[in-house]
């Protein structure tokens, strides 16, 4: 798995013409290159230079590992000798093979990338925002919830917009709140394996629980056999005293069997009907929802569904953990001033790109929010929205017009909408154009105020790629900055 | 290699004006497919047929990678039997097709897109979400996009 991925990395760097030129930026030689896993925005832990990927909480995983190792260890040490002698030497061999398979699949499930979807690049996010705005037409102050409907095999499926990852989630993908990632074909987050179970590791997870059920039943059966055979010779209590380990094994296996075998059965059902745990729990395809409700992903028969889930092609990891963070990827209109018209024409975008270096020096200048530079009347009304003073007066360095705040579920900000909405949408001759423009939220904008002091666009784009932002803290800062905005505009 | 040299020159002499994102087409399920709808921003830059050909070929590649049939079953069973250790020495079919796609995109960029001031980014670098097409404007030209004259216009206000 690792070899393939590293080979892939080599191949893809050939396509990227960006990093190959030494003329790109002098910055690059000075700053040490970070690997992408070091800059990964999700809540995952990485080991072995990005080769191993796990969830943040791994305590229960170690418990699973200990339980399996201890039980099997005791079995091989205390019971196998007797069983090999009395019954057959093939018993420890089968036990050993099962144990190795269980361990292998467990480690593969826990350490591999479940199918994490990388977050959208700033340009992509901006493009999507613009499309949403155009589609919604900004009919009211509160834009409708961000969903897209797709018809898959005759069934209407709603695609939801993920505010953290700034993408429309593909069908069957879900955002894991524990790992803070969108995962393709999200099944569930399993604390026992210390990772999410998704498209790329579902088969390993299923193999793990299946083989573990066999192993548990195997150990349970043979330890009982050992005790029974022993007790025929020496009596039951003496047999128990002789091998106390067996008692422990029986207890562990007894409790495990019910849960593990049950889980295996449940997942066998899910695989045969091509559903995820997530879908089953929500009852997405249950006939109770409607007569015409059916699973559009099912292939029709159980055999094909099983084969597809277990023997289908294994997609590669999309997050390229061991690649290097690209410091100088070209960006559209570096968004450091925080307010960019993505609905604007090309000319305006590049005007802003050229104008941003001027920002720190001309702090009394209004920040560019114009819908069109030709319309001189737009500036005075919008001047109230701008940073009148130095950039550091706002924590994030940019105010964000409230038209974007409802998307952040920022309910307080929505009350401020009438003030700004009025100036934006009703008084301008270019009202329609204004309606199409969508401002960047601080989440999308690489926010460190330090960036604003970087005079060159290169500096901007450098930090754009390397930084990642914590949406939670951004939200509260954003609310504060919006409130500050209202005070300004009411003057 | 002269055409690759063109790509380098493109980056130096041209400035990035816009990016167009071709989104995924989920109408056939979760398999990887991109929309073949021709974006309006490219209307003046490239012929519709060339663009559609590129996207359709890419879609075919991805369909081949994700095809569930005899070969993929064999690979899956073999992998399971060897406890997935076989992937330490062997590439998966998906990875093989991705390499083919990378080569195809590079070839398309060199022959068709770079001469028209466009650049296709391999979808794998964007998490298979979009095909990103960067539109470059020649810095020397006095086109409607970047230029110092338009900067002074905005600051004069």
PDB file of C-alpha atoms in Angstrom, chain A residues 231-443:
ATOM      1  CA  UNK A 231     -11.434 -32.861  33.938  1.00  0.00           C
ATOM      2  CA  UNK A 232     -12.189 -36.408  32.792  1.00  0.00           C
ATOM      3  CA  UNK A 233      -8.806 -37.435  34.068  1.00  0.00           C
ATOM      4  CA  UNK A 234      -8.401 -35.294  37.126  1.00  0.00           C
ATOM      5  CA  UNK A 235     -11.791 -33.938  37.987  1.00  0.00           C
ATOM      6  CA  UNK A 236     -13.257 -30.604  37.151  1.00  0.00           C
ATOM      7  CA  UNK A 237     -11.857 -28.414  39.930  1.00  0.00           C
ATOM      8  CA  UNK A 238      -8.364 -29.828  39.628  1.00  0.00           C
ATOM      9  CA  UNK A 239      -8.452 -29.231  35.891  1.00  0.00           C
ATOM     10  CA  UNK A 240      -9.440 -25.635  36.501  1.00  0.00           C
ATOM     11  CA  UNK A 241      -6.667 -25.135  39.021  1.00  0.00           C
ATOM     12  CA  UNK A 242      -4.174 -26.675  36.642  1.00  0.00           C
ATOM     13  CA  UNK A 243      -4.818 -24.107  33.944  1.00  0.00           C
ATOM     14  CA  UNK A 244      -6.159 -20.854  35.421  1.00  0.00           C
ATOM     15  CA  UNK A 245      -5.349 -19.097  32.160  1.00  0.00           C
ATOM     16  CA  UNK A 246      -8.036 -21.125  30.485  1.00  0.00           C
ATOM     17  CA  UNK A 247     -10.618 -19.668  32.826  1.00  0.00           C
ATOM     18  CA  UNK A 248      -9.636 -16.157  31.892  1.00  0.00           C
ATOM     19  CA  UNK A 249      -9.747 -17.060  28.227  1.00  0.00           C
ATOM     20  CA  UNK A 250     -13.188 -18.558  28.532  1.00  0.00           C
ATOM     21  CA  UNK A 251     -14.521 -15.472  30.249  1.00  0.00           C
ATOM     22  CA  UNK A 252     -13.069 -13.079  27.674  1.00  0.00           C
ATOM     23  CA  UNK A 253     -14.222 -15.189  24.777  1.00  0.00           C
ATOM     24  CA  UNK A 254     -17.683 -15.692  26.174  1.00  0.00           C
ATOM     25  CA  UNK A 255     -18.363 -11.975  26.350  1.00  0.00           C
ATOM     26  CA  UNK A 256     -16.643 -11.280  23.048  1.00  0.00           C
ATOM     27  CA  UNK A 257     -18.525 -13.893  21.119  1.00  0.00           C
ATOM     28  CA  UNK A 258     -21.895 -12.248  21.608  1.00  0.00           C
ATOM     29  CA  UNK A 259     -20.761  -8.794  20.532  1.00  0.00           C
ATOM     30  CA  UNK A 260     -18.328  -9.744  17.778  1.00  0.00           C
ATOM     31  CA  UNK A 261     -20.468 -12.402  16.177  1.00  0.00           C
ATOM     32  CA  UNK A 262     -23.450 -10.098  16.382  1.00  0.00           C
ATOM     33  CA  UNK A 263     -21.501  -7.312  14.745  1.00  0.00           C
ATOM     34  CA  UNK A 264     -20.268  -9.628  11.992  1.00  0.00           C
ATOM     35  CA  UNK A 265     -23.795 -10.708  11.297  1.00  0.00           C
ATOM     36  CA  UNK A 266     -24.963  -7.107  11.140  1.00  0.00           C
ATOM     37  CA  UNK A 267     -22.218  -6.100   8.748  1.00  0.00           C
ATOM     38  CA  UNK A 268     -22.844  -9.154   6.594  1.00  0.00           C
ATOM     39  CA  UNK A 269     -26.395  -7.923   6.233  1.00  0.00           C
ATOM     40  CA  UNK A 270     -25.170  -4.408   5.400  1.00  0.00           C
ATOM     41  CA  UNK A 271     -22.772  -5.683   2.782  1.00  0.00           C
ATOM     42  CA  UNK A 272     -25.337  -7.904   1.143  1.00  0.00           C
ATOM     43  CA  UNK A 273     -27.733  -4.972   0.828  1.00  0.00           C
ATOM     44  CA  UNK A 274     -24.951  -2.476   0.011  1.00  0.00           C
ATOM     45  CA  UNK A 275     -25.726  -0.070   2.825  1.00  0.00           C
ATOM     46  CA  UNK A 276     -23.547   1.704   5.296  1.00  0.00           C
ATOM     47  CA  UNK A 277     -24.126   1.689   9.056  1.00  0.00           C
ATOM     48  CA  UNK A 278     -24.869   5.370   8.762  1.00  0.00           C
ATOM     49  CA  UNK A 279     -27.609   4.787   6.191  1.00  0.00           C
ATOM     50  CA  UNK A 280     -29.076   1.883   8.102  1.00  0.00           C
ATOM     51  CA  UNK A 281     -29.294   3.819  11.333  1.00  0.00           C
ATOM     52  CA  UNK A 282     -30.906   6.768   9.616  1.00  0.00           C
ATOM     53  CA  UNK A 283     -33.203   4.477   7.664  1.00  0.00           C
ATOM     54  CA  UNK A 284     -32.311   6.245   4.433  1.00  0.00           C
ATOM     55  CA  UNK A 285     -33.401   3.412   2.196  1.00  0.00           C
ATOM     56  CA  UNK A 286     -35.964   1.783   4.391  1.00  0.00           C
ATOM     57  CA  UNK A 287     -39.330   1.126   2.871  1.00  0.00           C
ATOM     58  CA  UNK A 288     -40.911   2.813   5.880  1.00  0.00           C
ATOM     59  CA  UNK A 289     -39.952   6.171   4.426  1.00  0.00           C
ATOM     60  CA  UNK A 290     -42.017   5.692   1.358  1.00  0.00           C
ATOM     61  CA  UNK A 291     -43.224   3.056  -0.993  1.00  0.00           C
ATOM     62  CA  UNK A 292     -40.804   4.101  -3.708  1.00  0.00           C
ATOM     63  CA  UNK A 293     -37.829   4.326  -1.428  1.00  0.00           C
ATOM     64  CA  UNK A 294     -35.105   1.913  -2.393  1.00  0.00           C
ATOM     65  CA  UNK A 295     -31.354   1.737  -2.258  1.00  0.00           C
ATOM     66  CA  UNK A 296     -29.985   3.109  -5.532  1.00  0.00           C
ATOM     67  CA  UNK A 297     -26.519   1.757  -4.881  1.00  0.00           C
ATOM     68  CA  UNK A 298     -27.504  -1.873  -4.578  1.00  0.00           C
ATOM     69  CA  UNK A 299     -26.609  -4.069  -7.524  1.00  0.00           C
ATOM     70  CA  UNK A 300     -29.747  -6.128  -7.156  1.00  0.00           C
ATOM     71  CA  UNK A 301     -28.355  -9.405  -5.928  1.00  0.00           C
ATOM     72  CA  UNK A 302     -26.528 -10.330  -2.737  1.00  0.00           C
ATOM     73  CA  UNK A 303     -23.568 -11.958  -4.427  1.00  0.00           C
ATOM     74  CA  UNK A 304     -22.709  -8.911  -6.544  1.00  0.00           C
ATOM     75  CA  UNK A 305     -23.124  -6.623  -3.557  1.00  0.00           C
ATOM     76  CA  UNK A 306     -20.733  -8.721  -1.483  1.00  0.00           C
ATOM     77  CA  UNK A 307     -18.196  -8.983  -4.261  1.00  0.00           C
ATOM     78  CA  UNK A 308     -18.335  -5.259  -4.918  1.00  0.00           C
ATOM     79  CA  UNK A 309     -17.770  -4.406  -1.275  1.00  0.00           C
ATOM     80  CA  UNK A 310     -15.031  -6.909  -0.597  1.00  0.00           C
ATOM     81  CA  UNK A 311     -13.305  -7.553  -3.881  1.00  0.00           C
ATOM     82  CA  UNK A 312     -13.905  -4.303  -5.697  1.00  0.00           C
ATOM     83  CA  UNK A 313     -11.028  -2.024  -6.673  1.00  0.00           C
ATOM     84  CA  UNK A 314      -9.292  -0.264  -3.830  1.00  0.00           C
ATOM     85  CA  UNK A 315      -9.125   3.473  -4.499  1.00  0.00           C
ATOM     86  CA  UNK A 316      -5.931   5.285  -3.545  1.00  0.00           C
ATOM     87  CA  UNK A 317      -5.686   7.778  -0.724  1.00  0.00           C
ATOM     88  CA  UNK A 318      -6.749  11.258  -1.777  1.00  0.00           C
ATOM     89  CA  UNK A 319      -4.887  13.155   0.857  1.00  0.00           C
ATOM     90  CA  UNK A 320      -1.292  12.471  -0.188  1.00  0.00           C
ATOM     91  CA  UNK A 321       0.037  12.501   3.349  1.00  0.00           C
ATOM     92  CA  UNK A 322       3.696  12.227   2.523  1.00  0.00           C
ATOM     93  CA  UNK A 323       3.802  14.815  -0.214  1.00  0.00           C
ATOM     94  CA  UNK A 324       5.255  18.225   0.442  1.00  0.00           C
ATOM     95  CA  UNK A 325       3.144  21.252   1.093  1.00  0.00           C
ATOM     96  CA  UNK A 326       3.180  23.391  -2.022  1.00  0.00           C
ATOM     97  CA  UNK A 327       4.303  26.810  -0.907  1.00  0.00           C
ATOM     98  CA  UNK A 328       3.918  28.684  -4.113  1.00  0.00           C
ATOM     99  CA  UNK A 329       0.891  27.404  -5.941  1.00  0.00           C
ATOM    100  CA  UNK A 330      -0.610  30.166  -8.057  1.00  0.00           C
ATOM    101  CA  UNK A 331      -3.747  31.579  -6.579  1.00  0.00           C
ATOM    102  CA  UNK A 332      -6.507  33.765  -7.869  1.00  0.00           C
ATOM    103  CA  UNK A 333      -6.618  37.250  -6.297  1.00  0.00           C
ATOM    104  CA  UNK A 334      -4.845  36.505  -2.997  1.00  0.00           C
ATOM    105  CA  UNK A 335      -7.617  36.893  -0.423  1.00  0.00           C
ATOM    106  CA  UNK A 336      -5.676  38.598   2.323  1.00  0.00           C
ATOM    107  CA  UNK A 337      -7.841  41.641   2.556  1.00  0.00           C
ATOM    108  CA  UNK A 338     -10.664  39.324   3.281  1.00  0.00           C
ATOM    109  CA  UNK A 339     -13.159  40.863   0.985  1.00  0.00           C
ATOM    110  CA  UNK A 340     -13.128  39.681  -2.532  1.00  0.00           C
ATOM    111  CA  UNK A 341     -15.717  39.727  -5.194  1.00  0.00           C
ATOM    112  CA  UNK A 342     -15.783  36.305  -6.617  1.00  0.00           C
ATOM    113  CA  UNK A 343     -18.709  37.194  -8.733  1.00  0.00           C
ATOM    114  CA  UNK A 344     -16.640  39.964 -10.170  1.00  0.00           C
ATOM    115  CA  UNK A 345     -15.252  39.902 -13.632  1.00  0.00           C
ATOM    116  CA  UNK A 346     -11.677  38.977 -14.297  1.00  0.00           C
ATOM    117  CA  UNK A 347     -10.591  42.561 -14.472  1.00  0.00           C
ATOM    118  CA  UNK A 348     -11.839  43.302 -10.998  1.00  0.00           C
ATOM    119  CA  UNK A 349     -10.219  40.216  -9.538  1.00  0.00           C
ATOM    120  CA  UNK A 350      -6.855  41.140 -10.867  1.00  0.00           C
ATOM    121  CA  UNK A 351      -7.334  44.716  -9.816  1.00  0.00           C
ATOM    122  CA  UNK A 352      -7.763  43.515  -6.305  1.00  0.00           C
ATOM    123  CA  UNK A 353      -4.830  41.218  -6.617  1.00  0.00           C
ATOM    124  CA  UNK A 354      -2.726  44.136  -7.641  1.00  0.00           C
ATOM    125  CA  UNK A 355      -4.238  46.376  -5.026  1.00  0.00           C
ATOM    126  CA  UNK A 356      -3.788  44.179  -1.969  1.00  0.00           C
ATOM    127  CA  UNK A 357      -0.140  45.012  -1.439  1.00  0.00           C
ATOM    128  CA  UNK A 358      -1.252  48.611  -0.981  1.00  0.00           C
ATOM    129  CA  UNK A 359      -3.493  47.742   1.895  1.00  0.00           C
ATOM    130  CA  UNK A 360      -1.139  47.995   4.883  1.00  0.00           C
ATOM    131  CA  UNK A 361       0.182  51.344   3.760  1.00  0.00           C
ATOM    132  CA  UNK A 362      -3.086  52.977   2.918  1.00  0.00           C
ATOM    133  CA  UNK A 363      -5.008  52.153   5.987  1.00  0.00           C
ATOM    134  CA  UNK A 364      -7.368  55.029   5.515  1.00  0.00           C
ATOM    135  CA  UNK A 365      -8.375  53.762   2.121  1.00  0.00           C
ATOM    136  CA  UNK A 366     -11.578  51.841   1.982  1.00  0.00           C
ATOM    137  CA  UNK A 367     -11.046  48.141   1.504  1.00  0.00           C
ATOM    138  CA  UNK A 368     -12.224  47.149  -1.909  1.00  0.00           C
ATOM    139  CA  UNK A 369     -15.726  45.768  -1.849  1.00  0.00           C
ATOM    140  CA  UNK A 370     -17.032  47.475  -4.900  1.00  0.00           C
ATOM    141  CA  UNK A 371     -19.281  45.632  -7.229  1.00  0.00           C
ATOM    142  CA  UNK A 372     -17.953  47.718 -10.033  1.00  0.00           C
ATOM    143  CA  UNK A 373     -15.189  50.264  -9.963  1.00  0.00           C
ATOM    144  CA  UNK A 374     -17.043  52.460 -12.420  1.00  0.00           C
ATOM    145  CA  UNK A 375     -19.796  53.113  -9.974  1.00  0.00           C
ATOM    146  CA  UNK A 376     -18.448  55.849  -7.821  1.00  0.00           C
ATOM    147  CA  UNK A 377     -21.599  55.962  -5.700  1.00  0.00           C
ATOM    148  CA  UNK A 378     -20.996  52.515  -4.358  1.00  0.00           C
ATOM    149  CA  UNK A 379     -17.911  53.501  -2.435  1.00  0.00           C
ATOM    150  CA  UNK A 380     -19.295  56.089  -0.011  1.00  0.00           C
ATOM    151  CA  UNK A 381     -22.049  53.793   1.236  1.00  0.00           C
ATOM    152  CA  UNK A 382     -19.695  50.952   1.569  1.00  0.00           C
ATOM    153  CA  UNK A 383     -17.062  52.988   3.276  1.00  0.00           C
ATOM    154  CA  UNK A 384     -18.943  52.295   6.455  1.00  0.00           C
ATOM    155  CA  UNK A 385     -18.145  48.645   6.060  1.00  0.00           C
ATOM    156  CA  UNK A 386     -14.468  49.111   5.646  1.00  0.00           C
ATOM    157  CA  UNK A 387     -11.517  49.073   7.880  1.00  0.00           C
ATOM    158  CA  UNK A 388     -11.121  52.738   8.578  1.00  0.00           C
ATOM    159  CA  UNK A 389      -8.125  52.226  10.791  1.00  0.00           C
ATOM    160  CA  UNK A 390      -5.167  49.889  10.857  1.00  0.00           C
ATOM    161  CA  UNK A 391      -5.852  46.324  10.024  1.00  0.00           C
ATOM    162  CA  UNK A 392      -5.094  45.127  13.494  1.00  0.00           C
ATOM    163  CA  UNK A 393      -8.149  46.869  14.863  1.00  0.00           C
ATOM    164  CA  UNK A 394     -10.052  43.734  13.928  1.00  0.00           C
ATOM    165  CA  UNK A 395      -8.762  40.443  15.207  1.00  0.00           C
ATOM    166  CA  UNK A 396      -8.975  38.859  11.847  1.00  0.00           C
ATOM    167  CA  UNK A 397      -8.112  41.953   9.970  1.00  0.00           C
ATOM    168  CA  UNK A 398     -11.207  41.862   7.824  1.00  0.00           C
ATOM    169  CA  UNK A 399     -14.850  42.572   8.325  1.00  0.00           C
ATOM    170  CA  UNK A 400     -17.211  40.246   6.612  1.00  0.00           C
ATOM    171  CA  UNK A 401     -20.484  41.529   5.294  1.00  0.00           C
ATOM    172  CA  UNK A 402     -23.395  39.726   6.837  1.00  0.00           C
ATOM    173  CA  UNK A 403     -24.688  38.325   3.592  1.00  0.00           C
ATOM    174  CA  UNK A 404     -22.302  35.504   4.165  1.00  0.00           C
ATOM    175  CA  UNK A 405     -22.955  34.966   7.836  1.00  0.00           C
ATOM    176  CA  UNK A 406     -26.129  32.952   7.672  1.00  0.00           C
ATOM    177  CA  UNK A 407     -24.076  30.320   5.965  1.00  0.00           C
ATOM    178  CA  UNK A 408     -22.108  30.035   9.171  1.00  0.00           C
ATOM    179  CA  UNK A 409     -25.297  29.646  11.161  1.00  0.00           C
ATOM    180  CA  UNK A 410     -24.361  32.842  12.861  1.00  0.00           C
ATOM    181  CA  UNK A 411     -27.737  33.751  14.184  1.00  0.00           C
ATOM    182  CA  UNK A 412     -26.833  36.987  15.850  1.00  0.00           C
ATOM    183  CA  UNK A 413     -25.317  38.308  12.673  1.00  0.00           C
ATOM    184  CA  UNK A 414     -28.513  37.659  10.817  1.00  0.00           C
ATOM    185  CA  UNK A 415     -30.175  40.388  12.845  1.00  0.00           C
ATOM    186  CA  UNK A 416     -27.686  42.841  11.510  1.00  0.00           C
ATOM    187  CA  UNK A 417     -28.582  41.954   7.998  1.00  0.00           C
ATOM    188  CA  UNK A 418     -31.253  44.574   7.491  1.00  0.00           C
ATOM    189  CA  UNK A 419     -28.702  47.303   7.989  1.00  0.00           C
ATOM    190  CA  UNK A 420     -26.227  46.037   5.504  1.00  0.00           C
ATOM    191  CA  UNK A 421     -28.656  44.328   3.275  1.00  0.00           C
ATOM    192  CA  UNK A 422     -30.371  47.617   2.849  1.00  0.00           C
ATOM    193  CA  UNK A 423     -27.287  49.396   1.685  1.00  0.00           C
ATOM    194  CA  UNK A 424     -26.129  46.524  -0.409  1.00  0.00           C
ATOM    195  CA  UNK A 425     -29.258  45.383  -2.063  1.00  0.00           C
ATOM    196  CA  UNK A 426     -31.614  48.265  -2.224  1.00  0.00           C
ATOM    197  CA  UNK A 427     -29.833  51.500  -2.708  1.00  0.00           C
ATOM    198  CA  UNK A 428     -27.468  50.556  -5.434  1.00  0.00           C
ATOM    199  CA  UNK A 429     -28.169  50.898  -9.056  1.00  0.00           C
ATOM    200  CA  UNK A 430     -26.100  47.803  -9.491  1.00  0.00           C
ATOM    201  CA  UNK A 431     -28.304  45.934  -7.108  1.00  0.00           C
ATOM    202  CA  UNK A 432     -28.327  42.764  -9.154  1.00  0.00           C
ATOM    203  CA  UNK A 433     -24.616  42.615  -9.406  1.00  0.00           C
ATOM    204  CA  UNK A 434     -24.347  43.103  -5.689  1.00  0.00           C
ATOM    205  CA  UNK A 435     -26.687  40.228  -5.121  1.00  0.00           C
ATOM    206  CA  UNK A 436     -24.406  37.909  -6.992  1.00  0.00           C
ATOM    207  CA  UNK A 437     -21.345  38.811  -5.102  1.00  0.00           C
ATOM    208  CA  UNK A 438     -20.422  36.710  -2.214  1.00  0.00           C
ATOM    209  CA  UNK A 439     -17.864  37.654   0.295  1.00  0.00           C
ATOM    210  CA  UNK A 440     -15.336  35.379   1.746  1.00  0.00           C
ATOM    211  CA  UNK A 441     -15.857  34.403   5.305  1.00  0.00           C
ATOM    212  CA  UNK A 442     -12.867  34.460   7.586  1.00  0.00           C
ATOM    213  CA  UNK A 443     -12.845  30.687   7.478  1.00  0.00           C
TER     214      UNK A 443
END
